[in-house]
Coordinates of C-alpha atoms in Angstrom, one line a residue:
M1 CA 25.8 48.2 -70.4
D2 CA 22.2 47.1 -71.3
L3 CA 20.3 44.3 -74.4
D4 CA 20.7 46.9 -77.0
Y5 CA 24.4 47.8 -76.3
L6 CA 25.2 44.6 -76.4
K7 CA 23.3 43.6 -79.8
A8 CA 25.1 46.2 -81.4
H9 CA 29.3 46.2 -79.7
P10 CA 27.9 41.6 -79.1
E11 CA 32.0 41.8 -79.3
Q12 CA 32.3 43.4 -76.4
L13 CA 31.1 40.7 -74.2
P14 CA 34.0 39.2 -73.1
V15 CA 35.4 41.9 -71.8
F16 CA 33.1 42.8 -70.2
L17 CA 32.9 39.1 -68.4
K18 CA 36.4 39.1 -67.4
H19 CA 35.8 42.7 -65.9
Q20 CA 32.6 41.3 -64.0
R21 CA 30.4 44.1 -65.5
I22 CA 27.8 40.9 -65.9
R23 CA 26.1 39.0 -62.9
E24 CA 26.2 35.2 -63.9
T25 CA 24.9 32.4 -61.8
P26 CA 25.0 29.0 -62.7
V27 CA 22.2 27.4 -64.3
P28 CA 21.1 23.8 -65.4
G29 CA 22.3 23.2 -68.3
G30 CA 22.8 19.5 -71.0
S31 CA 25.8 17.1 -70.1
I32 CA 28.6 18.8 -72.6
C33 CA 28.3 22.2 -72.1
T34 CA 28.0 24.8 -69.1
A35 CA 25.5 26.9 -68.4
Q36 CA 24.6 29.9 -67.3
R37 CA 22.4 33.3 -66.7
L38 CA 23.7 36.3 -67.7
T39 CA 22.5 39.6 -66.3
L40 CA 23.3 43.0 -67.7
D41 CA 23.1 46.3 -65.4
D42 CA 19.7 47.1 -66.6
G43 CA 18.3 43.3 -65.8
G44 CA 17.9 42.2 -68.7
S45 CA 19.2 38.4 -69.0
L46 CA 20.8 36.1 -72.0
F47 CA 21.5 32.5 -71.2
A48 CA 25.4 31.3 -72.0
K49 CA 27.0 28.2 -72.7
T50 CA 30.2 27.5 -72.9
L51 CA 32.9 24.8 -73.8
V52 CA 36.6 24.3 -73.2
D53 CA 38.5 23.3 -76.4
P54 CA 35.3 23.0 -78.3
P55 CA 36.1 21.0 -81.2
S56 CA 36.7 23.8 -84.4
G57 CA 32.9 25.6 -85.7
F58 CA 31.1 24.2 -82.4
F59 CA 29.5 27.2 -81.6
A60 CA 29.1 28.9 -85.3
A61 CA 27.2 25.6 -86.5
E62 CA 24.8 25.9 -83.4
A63 CA 24.1 29.5 -84.3
A64 CA 24.0 29.2 -88.1
G65 CA 21.3 26.4 -87.3
L66 CA 19.4 28.7 -85.1
R67 CA 19.4 31.7 -86.7
W68 CA 18.8 29.3 -90.3
L69 CA 15.2 28.3 -87.8
R70 CA 14.9 32.2 -87.2
E71 CA 15.0 33.3 -90.8
A72 CA 11.1 30.8 -91.6
D73 CA 9.6 33.1 -88.9
A74 CA 10.1 31.0 -85.9
A75 CA 9.4 33.0 -82.4
F76 CA 9.7 29.7 -80.8
V77 CA 13.5 29.9 -81.5
P78 CA 16.1 31.7 -78.9
E79 CA 18.1 34.8 -80.7
V80 CA 21.7 34.5 -81.2
I81 CA 23.7 37.0 -79.0
A82 CA 26.8 36.6 -79.5
V83 CA 28.6 33.9 -81.0
F84 CA 32.8 32.7 -79.5
P85 CA 34.7 29.8 -80.3
D86 CA 34.3 29.0 -77.0
M87 CA 30.7 30.0 -75.6
L88 CA 27.9 30.9 -77.2
A89 CA 24.6 33.6 -76.3
L90 CA 21.0 33.6 -76.4
S91 CA 18.9 35.2 -75.2
W92 CA 17.1 34.2 -72.3
I93 CA 14.1 32.5 -71.9
D94 CA 11.5 31.6 -68.4
H95 CA 11.6 28.7 -67.8
G96 CA 7.8 27.3 -66.3
E97 CA 5.7 24.6 -67.1
A98 CA 4.7 22.6 -70.5
S99 CA 0.3 23.1 -71.3
A100 CA -1.7 21.5 -73.2
A101 CA -2.8 24.3 -75.3
G102 CA 1.3 25.4 -75.5
A103 CA 1.7 21.8 -76.8
E104 CA -0.8 22.1 -79.2
R105 CA 0.4 25.9 -80.6
F106 CA 3.6 23.8 -80.7
G107 CA 2.7 21.7 -82.3
R108 CA 1.4 24.1 -85.9
R109 CA 5.0 26.1 -85.1
L110 CA 6.5 23.2 -85.9
A111 CA 4.5 22.2 -89.0
S112 CA 4.8 26.5 -90.3
L113 CA 9.0 26.0 -89.3
H114 CA 8.8 22.6 -91.4
R115 CA 6.4 24.3 -94.2
C116 CA 9.6 26.5 -95.2
G117 CA 11.8 24.0 -95.8
A118 CA 15.4 23.8 -97.1
A119 CA 16.8 24.3 -101.0
S120 CA 18.5 20.0 -100.2
F121 CA 19.0 17.8 -97.8
G122 CA 21.4 18.7 -95.5
A123 CA 23.1 22.3 -95.3
P124 CA 26.0 24.7 -95.9
W125 CA 27.6 24.9 -92.5
D126 CA 29.2 21.6 -91.5
G127 CA 26.9 20.2 -88.4
Y128 CA 27.5 18.7 -85.0
I129 CA 25.1 16.7 -83.0
G130 CA 26.3 16.5 -79.4
T131 CA 29.9 17.0 -79.7
A132 CA 30.4 14.6 -82.9
V133 CA 30.2 15.5 -86.5
L134 CA 27.2 15.7 -88.2
P135 CA 28.1 15.2 -92.0
N136 CA 25.2 17.9 -93.8
D137 CA 26.9 17.3 -97.5
P138 CA 23.8 19.1 -99.5
S139 CA 21.8 17.1 -101.4
P140 CA 18.6 16.8 -103.8
G141 CA 17.5 14.0 -102.6
P142 CA 16.0 11.8 -102.7
W143 CA 15.7 11.4 -98.6
G144 CA 16.4 8.3 -98.2
A145 CA 19.4 7.8 -99.8
W146 CA 21.0 11.0 -98.0
F147 CA 19.4 9.7 -95.3
A148 CA 21.1 6.1 -94.6
A149 CA 24.0 8.0 -96.7
F150 CA 25.1 11.0 -93.9
R151 CA 22.7 10.3 -90.4
L152 CA 22.7 6.1 -90.0
A153 CA 26.3 5.4 -92.3
P154 CA 28.4 7.0 -90.0
F155 CA 27.0 6.2 -86.8
L156 CA 26.7 3.2 -87.1
H157 CA 31.0 2.5 -88.1
A158 CA 31.5 5.2 -85.6
S159 CA 29.7 2.5 -83.2
V160 CA 31.2 -1.0 -84.7
A161 CA 34.7 1.3 -83.9
N162 CA 34.6 2.1 -80.0
G163 CA 32.4 -2.0 -79.5
A164 CA 28.8 -0.9 -78.6
L165 CA 27.2 -2.5 -81.9
A166 CA 28.7 -6.0 -82.6
S167 CA 29.3 -7.3 -85.9
D168 CA 25.3 -9.0 -86.2
D169 CA 23.7 -5.4 -85.6
A170 CA 25.9 -3.9 -88.2
A171 CA 24.9 -6.4 -90.7
A172 CA 20.7 -5.4 -89.5
V173 CA 21.3 -1.4 -89.8
E174 CA 22.6 -2.1 -93.0
R175 CA 20.1 -4.5 -93.8
V176 CA 17.2 -1.8 -93.0
M177 CA 20.1 1.1 -94.6
S178 CA 19.3 -1.3 -98.2
D179 CA 16.2 -1.5 -98.2
I180 CA 15.3 2.3 -96.9
S181 CA 13.2 3.0 -99.8
T182 CA 11.1 0.6 -99.3
Y183 CA 9.6 2.4 -96.6
G184 CA 8.3 4.9 -98.6
G185 CA 7.7 8.7 -97.3
D186 CA 9.9 10.3 -100.0
E187 CA 9.9 14.2 -99.0
P188 CA 10.9 17.4 -101.0
P189 CA 13.4 19.0 -98.0
S190 CA 11.9 20.4 -94.7
R191 CA 13.3 22.8 -92.5
I192 CA 13.6 20.7 -89.2
H193 CA 15.3 20.9 -86.2
G194 CA 17.1 17.9 -86.6
D195 CA 18.3 16.7 -82.6
L196 CA 15.1 17.3 -81.2
W197 CA 14.6 14.8 -78.6
P198 CA 12.1 15.8 -76.1
G199 CA 15.3 17.2 -73.8
N200 CA 15.4 20.3 -76.8
V201 CA 12.1 21.8 -76.1
V202 CA 12.2 24.6 -73.6
W203 CA 9.3 25.2 -72.1
D204 CA 7.8 29.0 -71.2
R205 CA 5.9 30.4 -68.1
H206 CA 3.1 30.5 -70.8
G207 CA 3.3 27.3 -71.4
D208 CA 5.2 27.2 -74.7
G209 CA 7.5 25.2 -76.0
W210 CA 11.1 27.0 -77.8
L211 CA 13.7 25.1 -80.1
V212 CA 16.9 25.2 -78.2
D213 CA 20.6 23.4 -79.1
P214 CA 19.5 22.5 -82.5
A215 CA 21.6 20.3 -85.0
A216 CA 19.8 22.6 -87.8
H217 CA 19.2 20.9 -91.5
G218 CA 17.1 20.1 -94.5
G219 CA 15.4 16.4 -93.3
H220 CA 12.7 14.7 -93.6
R221 CA 9.7 16.6 -90.6
E222 CA 8.7 13.3 -89.4
T223 CA 12.3 13.1 -87.6
D224 CA 11.8 15.6 -85.7
L225 CA 7.7 14.5 -84.4
A226 CA 9.7 10.8 -84.3
L227 CA 12.4 12.2 -82.0
L228 CA 9.7 14.4 -79.7
G229 CA 8.6 10.7 -78.6
L230 CA 11.6 9.1 -77.3
W231 CA 12.6 9.0 -73.5
G232 CA 9.1 9.3 -72.2
G233 CA 8.3 12.4 -75.1
A234 CA 6.9 15.6 -75.4
P235 CA 4.2 16.8 -72.4
F236 CA 0.8 16.6 -74.3
Y237 CA 3.0 14.6 -77.0
D238 CA -0.8 13.5 -78.4
R239 CA -1.4 16.8 -78.6
L240 CA 0.9 17.9 -80.3
L241 CA 1.0 15.9 -82.9
S242 CA -2.7 16.2 -83.1
A243 CA -2.3 20.0 -83.7
Y244 CA 0.6 19.6 -86.3
Q245 CA -1.8 16.5 -88.3
E246 CA -4.4 19.8 -88.2
S247 CA -1.8 21.9 -89.9
W248 CA 0.0 19.8 -92.4
P249 CA -1.3 15.8 -92.6
L250 CA 2.0 13.8 -92.4
A251 CA 2.0 10.8 -95.1
D252 CA 0.8 7.9 -95.5
G253 CA 2.5 5.3 -92.8
W254 CA 4.3 7.5 -91.6
R255 CA 3.8 5.4 -88.3
E256 CA 5.6 2.6 -89.5
R257 CA 8.7 4.5 -90.0
V258 CA 8.5 6.2 -86.5
P259 CA 11.5 3.8 -85.2
L260 CA 13.3 4.0 -88.6
H261 CA 13.7 8.1 -88.0
R262 CA 14.3 7.2 -84.8
L263 CA 17.4 4.7 -85.7
Y264 CA 19.3 7.8 -86.7
L265 CA 19.5 9.2 -83.2
L266 CA 20.2 6.2 -81.1
L267 CA 23.1 5.2 -83.0
V268 CA 24.5 8.4 -82.2
H269 CA 24.2 7.4 -78.6
T270 CA 25.9 4.1 -79.3
A271 CA 28.6 6.3 -81.4
M272 CA 29.1 8.8 -77.9
F273 CA 28.4 7.0 -75.3
G274 CA 29.0 2.9 -76.2
A275 CA 27.3 0.1 -75.5
A276 CA 24.8 1.2 -73.5
Y277 CA 22.5 2.3 -75.9
R278 CA 23.2 -1.1 -77.6
E279 CA 19.4 -2.7 -77.0
S280 CA 18.1 0.1 -77.8
V281 CA 19.4 -0.1 -81.3
R282 CA 18.7 -3.4 -81.4
S283 CA 15.1 -2.9 -80.6
T284 CA 14.4 -0.9 -82.9
V285 CA 16.3 -2.7 -86.2
R286 CA 13.5 -6.3 -84.9
S287 CA 10.5 -3.6 -85.2
L288 CA 11.7 -2.4 -88.6

């Protein structure tokens, strides 16, 4: 059984795993799923991630996002080999270290992906970010109103409900939301990764970056770029950003909007992980 056979018969993967026809090797993965390298008879490999009792449609949403990104001729997105309710199998990436030249190529490729656009803000499938539901209600825009309603408000409400944010924190975020049109930067929807913090870029042995673990949707391209700078930033972030700008310059005022785009993911973290991220939300709101 080789990769070509598996691509033609993806439904057979659980059978081969059950009967130990595929070698399974644990590999470092995320904080939510269990990650493994699956080695086939011909020596080829797959990356598989599993989750016991996942939310309904969890892996189907990720697979839909990956395929949608690849439809844009994005060769730096792994191929979906098989998807099941509790497992997702992807093409294998030989891990390596980022290089300056690779970061520049990544910046240009990301600009090309974003340029492919989307039919609307949101997506035609139910979304997840981590195991949290990510509302993907399609909307023609404008971007700011959609972002406030479907990227900030749900996670603000969840963060207040779980005690991660206090009422005065909520009031401050709500002021940002009510004034969101004043930040400018309105654009048609881009085809974005949607959860592009540095840990969701895998660097291969050639120094090139690959997009993994997307919360893909039609959104604002500045969101991907802003998230890439979080928590120490992607390797060679300045060169990556310069290459992006050479390919597709950002609109005036983009630097001032960086905290606005980052607020979305920080609210996701207070909603999912609690008060440990409270001060990050507060400092980001203060900067806005």
